[in-house]
CSV table of C-alpha atoms in Angstrom, one decimal:
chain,number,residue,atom,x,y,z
A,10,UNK,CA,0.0,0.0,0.0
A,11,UNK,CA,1.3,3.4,-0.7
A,12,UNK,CA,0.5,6.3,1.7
A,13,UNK,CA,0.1,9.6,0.6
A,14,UNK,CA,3.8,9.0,-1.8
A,15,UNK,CA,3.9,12.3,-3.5
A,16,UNK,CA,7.1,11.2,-4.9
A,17,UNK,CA,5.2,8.2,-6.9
A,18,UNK,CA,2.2,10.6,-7.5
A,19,UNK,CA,4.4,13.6,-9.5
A,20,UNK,CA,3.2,14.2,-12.8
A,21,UNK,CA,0.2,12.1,-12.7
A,22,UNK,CA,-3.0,13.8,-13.0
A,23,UNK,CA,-5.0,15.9,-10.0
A,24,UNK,CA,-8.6,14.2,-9.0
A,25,UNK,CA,-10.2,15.4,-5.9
A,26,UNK,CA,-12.3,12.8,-4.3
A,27,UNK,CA,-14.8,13.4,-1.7
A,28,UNK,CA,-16.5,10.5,0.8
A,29,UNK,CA,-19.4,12.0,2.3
A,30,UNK,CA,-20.5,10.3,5.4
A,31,UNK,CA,-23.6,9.4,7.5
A,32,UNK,CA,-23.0,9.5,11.3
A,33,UNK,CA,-25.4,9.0,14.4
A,34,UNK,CA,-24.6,10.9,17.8
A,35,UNK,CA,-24.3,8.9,20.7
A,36,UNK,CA,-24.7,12.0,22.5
A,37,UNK,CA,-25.3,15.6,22.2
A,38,UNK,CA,-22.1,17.9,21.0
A,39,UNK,CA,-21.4,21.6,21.3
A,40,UNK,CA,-20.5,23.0,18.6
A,41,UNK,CA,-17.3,24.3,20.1
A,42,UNK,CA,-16.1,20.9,20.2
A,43,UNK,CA,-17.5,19.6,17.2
A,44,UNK,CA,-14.5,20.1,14.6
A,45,UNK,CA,-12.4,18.0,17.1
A,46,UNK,CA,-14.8,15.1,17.5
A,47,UNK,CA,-14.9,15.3,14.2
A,48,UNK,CA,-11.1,15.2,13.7
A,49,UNK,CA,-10.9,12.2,16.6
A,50,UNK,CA,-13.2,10.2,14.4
A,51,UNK,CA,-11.3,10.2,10.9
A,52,UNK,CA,-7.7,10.0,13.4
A,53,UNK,CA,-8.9,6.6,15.4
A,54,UNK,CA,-9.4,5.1,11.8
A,55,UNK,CA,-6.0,6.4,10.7
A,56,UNK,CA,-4.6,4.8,13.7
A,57,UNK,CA,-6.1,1.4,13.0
A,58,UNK,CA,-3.8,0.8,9.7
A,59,UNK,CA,0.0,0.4,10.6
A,60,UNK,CA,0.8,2.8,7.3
A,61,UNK,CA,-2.0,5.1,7.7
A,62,UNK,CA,-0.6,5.7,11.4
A,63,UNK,CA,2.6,6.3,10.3
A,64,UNK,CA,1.1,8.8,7.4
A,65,UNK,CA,-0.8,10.4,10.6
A,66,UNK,CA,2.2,11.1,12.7
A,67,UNK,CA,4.3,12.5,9.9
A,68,UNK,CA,4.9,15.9,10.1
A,69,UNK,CA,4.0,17.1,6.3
A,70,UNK,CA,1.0,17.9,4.2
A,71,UNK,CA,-1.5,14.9,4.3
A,72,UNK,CA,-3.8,16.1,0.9
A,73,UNK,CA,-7.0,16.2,2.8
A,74,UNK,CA,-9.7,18.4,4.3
A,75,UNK,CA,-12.9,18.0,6.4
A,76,UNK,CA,-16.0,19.7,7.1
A,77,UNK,CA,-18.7,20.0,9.7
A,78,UNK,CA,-21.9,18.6,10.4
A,79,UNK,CA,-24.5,19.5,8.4
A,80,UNK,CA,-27.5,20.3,8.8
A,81,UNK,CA,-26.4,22.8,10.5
A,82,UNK,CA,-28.2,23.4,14.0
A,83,UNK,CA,-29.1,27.1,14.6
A,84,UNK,CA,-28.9,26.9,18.9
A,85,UNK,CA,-24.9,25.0,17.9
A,86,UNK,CA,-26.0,22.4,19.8
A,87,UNK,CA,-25.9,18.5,17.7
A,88,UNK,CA,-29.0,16.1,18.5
A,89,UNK,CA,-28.2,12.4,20.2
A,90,UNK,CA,-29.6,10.0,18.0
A,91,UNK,CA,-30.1,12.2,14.9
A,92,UNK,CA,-28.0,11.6,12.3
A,93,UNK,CA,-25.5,14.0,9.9
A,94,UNK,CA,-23.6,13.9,7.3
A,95,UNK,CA,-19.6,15.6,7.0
A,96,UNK,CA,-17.3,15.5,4.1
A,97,UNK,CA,-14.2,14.9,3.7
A,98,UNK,CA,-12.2,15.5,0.5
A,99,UNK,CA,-8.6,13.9,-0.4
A,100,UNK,CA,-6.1,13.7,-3.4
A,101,UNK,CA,-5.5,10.2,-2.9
A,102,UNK,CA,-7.7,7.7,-4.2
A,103,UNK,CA,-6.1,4.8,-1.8
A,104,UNK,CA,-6.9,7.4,1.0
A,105,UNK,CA,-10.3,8.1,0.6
A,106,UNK,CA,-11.8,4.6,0.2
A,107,UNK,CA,-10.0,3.3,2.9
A,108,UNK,CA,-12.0,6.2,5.0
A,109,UNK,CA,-15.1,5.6,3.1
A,110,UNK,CA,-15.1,1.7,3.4
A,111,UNK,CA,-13.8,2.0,7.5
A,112,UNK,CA,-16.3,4.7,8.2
A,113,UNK,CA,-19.2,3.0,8.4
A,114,UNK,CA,-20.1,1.1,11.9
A,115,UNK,CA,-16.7,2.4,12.7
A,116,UNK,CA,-17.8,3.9,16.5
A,117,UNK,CA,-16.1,6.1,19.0
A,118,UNK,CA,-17.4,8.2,22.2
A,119,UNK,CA,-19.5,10.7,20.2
A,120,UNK,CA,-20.7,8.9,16.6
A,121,UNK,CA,-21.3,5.7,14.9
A,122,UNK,CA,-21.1,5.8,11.2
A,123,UNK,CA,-24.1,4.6,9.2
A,124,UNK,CA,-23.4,4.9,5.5
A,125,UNK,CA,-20.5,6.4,3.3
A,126,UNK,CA,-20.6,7.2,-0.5
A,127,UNK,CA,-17.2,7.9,-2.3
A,128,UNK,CA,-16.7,10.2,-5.7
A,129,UNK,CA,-14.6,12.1,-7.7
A,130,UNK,CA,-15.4,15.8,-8.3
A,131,UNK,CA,-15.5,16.4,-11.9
A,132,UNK,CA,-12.5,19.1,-13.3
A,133,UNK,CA,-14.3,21.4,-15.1
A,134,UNK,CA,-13.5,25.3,-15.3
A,135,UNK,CA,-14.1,26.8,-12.1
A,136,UNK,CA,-15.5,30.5,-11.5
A,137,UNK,CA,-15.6,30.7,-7.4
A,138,UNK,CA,-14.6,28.9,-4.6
A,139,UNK,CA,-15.9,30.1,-1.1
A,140,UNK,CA,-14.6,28.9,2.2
A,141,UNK,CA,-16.9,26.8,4.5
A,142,UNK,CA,-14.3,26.6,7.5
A,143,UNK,CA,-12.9,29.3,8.4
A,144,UNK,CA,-9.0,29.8,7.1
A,145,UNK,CA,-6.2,29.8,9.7
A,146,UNK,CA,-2.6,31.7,8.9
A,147,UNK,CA,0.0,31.2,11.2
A,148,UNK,CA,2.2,33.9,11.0
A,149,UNK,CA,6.0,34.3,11.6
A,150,UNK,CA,4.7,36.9,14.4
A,151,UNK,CA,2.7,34.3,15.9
A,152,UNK,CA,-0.2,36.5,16.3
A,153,UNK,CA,-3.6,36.9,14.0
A,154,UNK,CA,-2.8,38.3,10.6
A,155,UNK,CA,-4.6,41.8,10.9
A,156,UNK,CA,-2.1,42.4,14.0
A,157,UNK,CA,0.9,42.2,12.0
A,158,UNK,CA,0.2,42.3,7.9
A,159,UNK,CA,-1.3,44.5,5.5
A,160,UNK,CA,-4.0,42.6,3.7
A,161,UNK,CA,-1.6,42.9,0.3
A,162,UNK,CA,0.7,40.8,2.5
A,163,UNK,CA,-2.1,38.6,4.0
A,164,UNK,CA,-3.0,37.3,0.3
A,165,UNK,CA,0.9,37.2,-1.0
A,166,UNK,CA,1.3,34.4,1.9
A,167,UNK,CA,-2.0,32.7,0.9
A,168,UNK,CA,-0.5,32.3,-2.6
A,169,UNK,CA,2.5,30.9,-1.4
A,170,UNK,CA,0.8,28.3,0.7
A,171,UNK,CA,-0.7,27.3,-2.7
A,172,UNK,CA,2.0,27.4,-4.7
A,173,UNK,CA,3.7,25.3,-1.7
A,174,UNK,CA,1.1,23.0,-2.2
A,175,UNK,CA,1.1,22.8,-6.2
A,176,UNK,CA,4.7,21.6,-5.7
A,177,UNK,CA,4.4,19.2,-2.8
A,178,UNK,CA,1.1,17.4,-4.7
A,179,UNK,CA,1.9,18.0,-8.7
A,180,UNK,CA,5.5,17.8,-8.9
A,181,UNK,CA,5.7,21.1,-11.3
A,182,UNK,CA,6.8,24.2,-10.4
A,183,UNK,CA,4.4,26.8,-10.5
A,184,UNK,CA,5.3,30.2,-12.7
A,185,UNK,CA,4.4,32.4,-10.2
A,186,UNK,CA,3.8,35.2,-12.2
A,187,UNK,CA,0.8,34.1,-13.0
A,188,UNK,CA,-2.4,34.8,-10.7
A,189,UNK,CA,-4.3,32.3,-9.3
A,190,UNK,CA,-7.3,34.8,-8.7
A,191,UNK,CA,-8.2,38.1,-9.9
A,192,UNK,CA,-10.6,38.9,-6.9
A,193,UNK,CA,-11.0,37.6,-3.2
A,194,UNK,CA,-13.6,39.1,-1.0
A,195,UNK,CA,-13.2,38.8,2.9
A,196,UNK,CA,-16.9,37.6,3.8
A,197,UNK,CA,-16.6,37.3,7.6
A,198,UNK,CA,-17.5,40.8,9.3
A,199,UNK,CA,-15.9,39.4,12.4
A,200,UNK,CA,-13.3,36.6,13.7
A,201,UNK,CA,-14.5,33.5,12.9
A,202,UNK,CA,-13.4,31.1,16.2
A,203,UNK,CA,-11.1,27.9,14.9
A,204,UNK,CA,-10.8,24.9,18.0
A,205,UNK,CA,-7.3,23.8,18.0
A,206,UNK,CA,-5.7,22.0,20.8
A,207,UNK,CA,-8.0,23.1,23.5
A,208,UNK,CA,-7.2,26.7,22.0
A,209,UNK,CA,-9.4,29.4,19.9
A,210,UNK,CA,-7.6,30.2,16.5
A,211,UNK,CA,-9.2,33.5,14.8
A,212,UNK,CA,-10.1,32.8,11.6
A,213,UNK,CA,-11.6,34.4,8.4
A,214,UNK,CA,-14.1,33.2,5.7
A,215,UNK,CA,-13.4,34.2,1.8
A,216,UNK,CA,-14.6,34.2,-1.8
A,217,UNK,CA,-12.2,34.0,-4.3
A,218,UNK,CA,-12.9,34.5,-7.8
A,219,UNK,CA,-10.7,32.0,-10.2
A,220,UNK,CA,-8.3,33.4,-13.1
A,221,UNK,CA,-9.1,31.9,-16.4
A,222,UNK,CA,-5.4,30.2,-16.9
A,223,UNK,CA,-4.7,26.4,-16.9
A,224,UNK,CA,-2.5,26.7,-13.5
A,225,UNK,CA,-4.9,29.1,-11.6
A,226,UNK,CA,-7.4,26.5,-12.8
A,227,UNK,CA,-5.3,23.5,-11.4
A,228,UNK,CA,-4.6,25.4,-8.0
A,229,UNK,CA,-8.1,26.2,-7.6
A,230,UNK,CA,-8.9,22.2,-8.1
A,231,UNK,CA,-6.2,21.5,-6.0
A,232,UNK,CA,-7.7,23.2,-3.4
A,233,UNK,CA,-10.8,21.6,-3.0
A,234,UNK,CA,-9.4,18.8,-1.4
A,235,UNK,CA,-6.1,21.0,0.5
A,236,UNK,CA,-7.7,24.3,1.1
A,237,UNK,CA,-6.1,27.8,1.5
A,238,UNK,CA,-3.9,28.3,4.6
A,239,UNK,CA,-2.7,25.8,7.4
A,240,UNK,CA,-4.3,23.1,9.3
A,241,UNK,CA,-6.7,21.8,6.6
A,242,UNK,CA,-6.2,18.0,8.0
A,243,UNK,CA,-7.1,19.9,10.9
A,244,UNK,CA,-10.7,21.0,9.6
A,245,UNK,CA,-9.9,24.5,8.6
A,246,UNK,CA,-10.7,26.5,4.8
A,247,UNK,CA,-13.1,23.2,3.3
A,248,UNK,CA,-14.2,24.8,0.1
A,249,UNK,CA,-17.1,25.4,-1.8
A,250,UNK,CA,-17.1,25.5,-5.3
A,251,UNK,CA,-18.8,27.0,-8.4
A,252,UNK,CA,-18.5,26.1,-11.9
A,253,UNK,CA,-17.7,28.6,-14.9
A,254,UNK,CA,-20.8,27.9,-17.1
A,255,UNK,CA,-19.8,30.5,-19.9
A,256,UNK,CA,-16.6,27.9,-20.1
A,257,UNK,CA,-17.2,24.5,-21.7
């Protein structure tokens, strides 16, 4: 079994693949602590498989992203007994059916899983991608980003996070010239809360709208499955997606 070997996957082609996940509550979860019941859930599989734990404890990018609950409960307080479903979205096809298959009865403190469906997202042009989770940046300053960086700065080191990325998970290396949006739109007002380690991150939620080039196009792909920022294994920036329908 290969793990996550970016070294064997250079210079093959990107596919996002999402498993999309039924789950049952066992009992009733904040949503403060949601994100890391979550993250528990999809780690105690990883743990199960002698490679897969290894891939866990490495210290590198893993190629995968999660989201919450949905539906979403307005008083942020999850139902025992009622059942979700969460997403989680991976470049590795080994990867994601090895969650999709072990998800189901799979059972820990908080959730049993009940069903799991497994797909590739099609690669067609995309217009706008829109962030779900909120997007963390950790900074060299170790503070939040609007304490330390001009928003010109803010977006240089999102790019380089993504062009980080493209080479760790393509192999190529990005012309950097090139712009991998030509509009992004802050959408949260105010800090959107990230639970991290028993800590509060400050977060932000985006819109970004997708240059027409082939490797803007392929970063924006990309993305779906690695997000914008750090700590997207983690639960943070899972992306929404729209299609450019004027583009066939």
């Amino acid at each position: 079994m290969n793990v996550n070997n970016t070294n064997e996957k250079k210079k093959t082609k990107m596919i996002v693949y999402e498993v999309t996940t039924k789950v049952a509550l066992l009992k009733e979860i904040e949503i403060k602590t949601l994100r890391r019941n979550l993250v528990y859930f999809i780690d105690s599989i990883l743990v199960k498989n002698p490679e897969y734990e290894c891939f866990h404890g490495e210290n590198k990018l893993k190629g995968y992203t999660l989201d919450l609950l949905y539906p979403m409960e307005k008083d942020g307080h999850y139902k025992e007994n009622k059942v979700y479903s969460f997403r989680v979205r991976a470049l590795d096809k080994q990867l994601a059916q090895y969650l999709s298959k072990s998800f189901v009865r799979h059972t820990t403190n908080d959730f049993i899983g009940v069903q799991s469906s497994f797909k590739t997202i099609p690669c067609k042009p995309l217009k706008t991608l829109y962030t779900i989770t909120p997007v963390i940046v950790k900074t060299q300053e170790h503070c939040y980003w609007r304490e330390c960086l001009s928003f010109e700065e803010y977006e240089e080191q999102l790019k380089k996070n993504l062009w980080k990325k493209y080479r760790n998970f393509t192999g190529k290396e990005p012309d950097e010239s090139l712009p991998i949006w030509d509009g992004i739109m802050l959408k949260s007002k105010w800090i959107v809360p990230f639970t991290y380690k028993n800590i509060t991150l400050p977060g932000d939620k985006f819109e970004l709208r997708i240059s027409n080039n082939k490797q803007a196009q392929e970063i924006a792909y990309m993305a779906l499955a690695v997000g914008l920022g750090d700590l997207n294994s983690r639960g943070a920036s899972f992306m929404g997606y729209r299609y450019n329908d004027d583009i066939k």
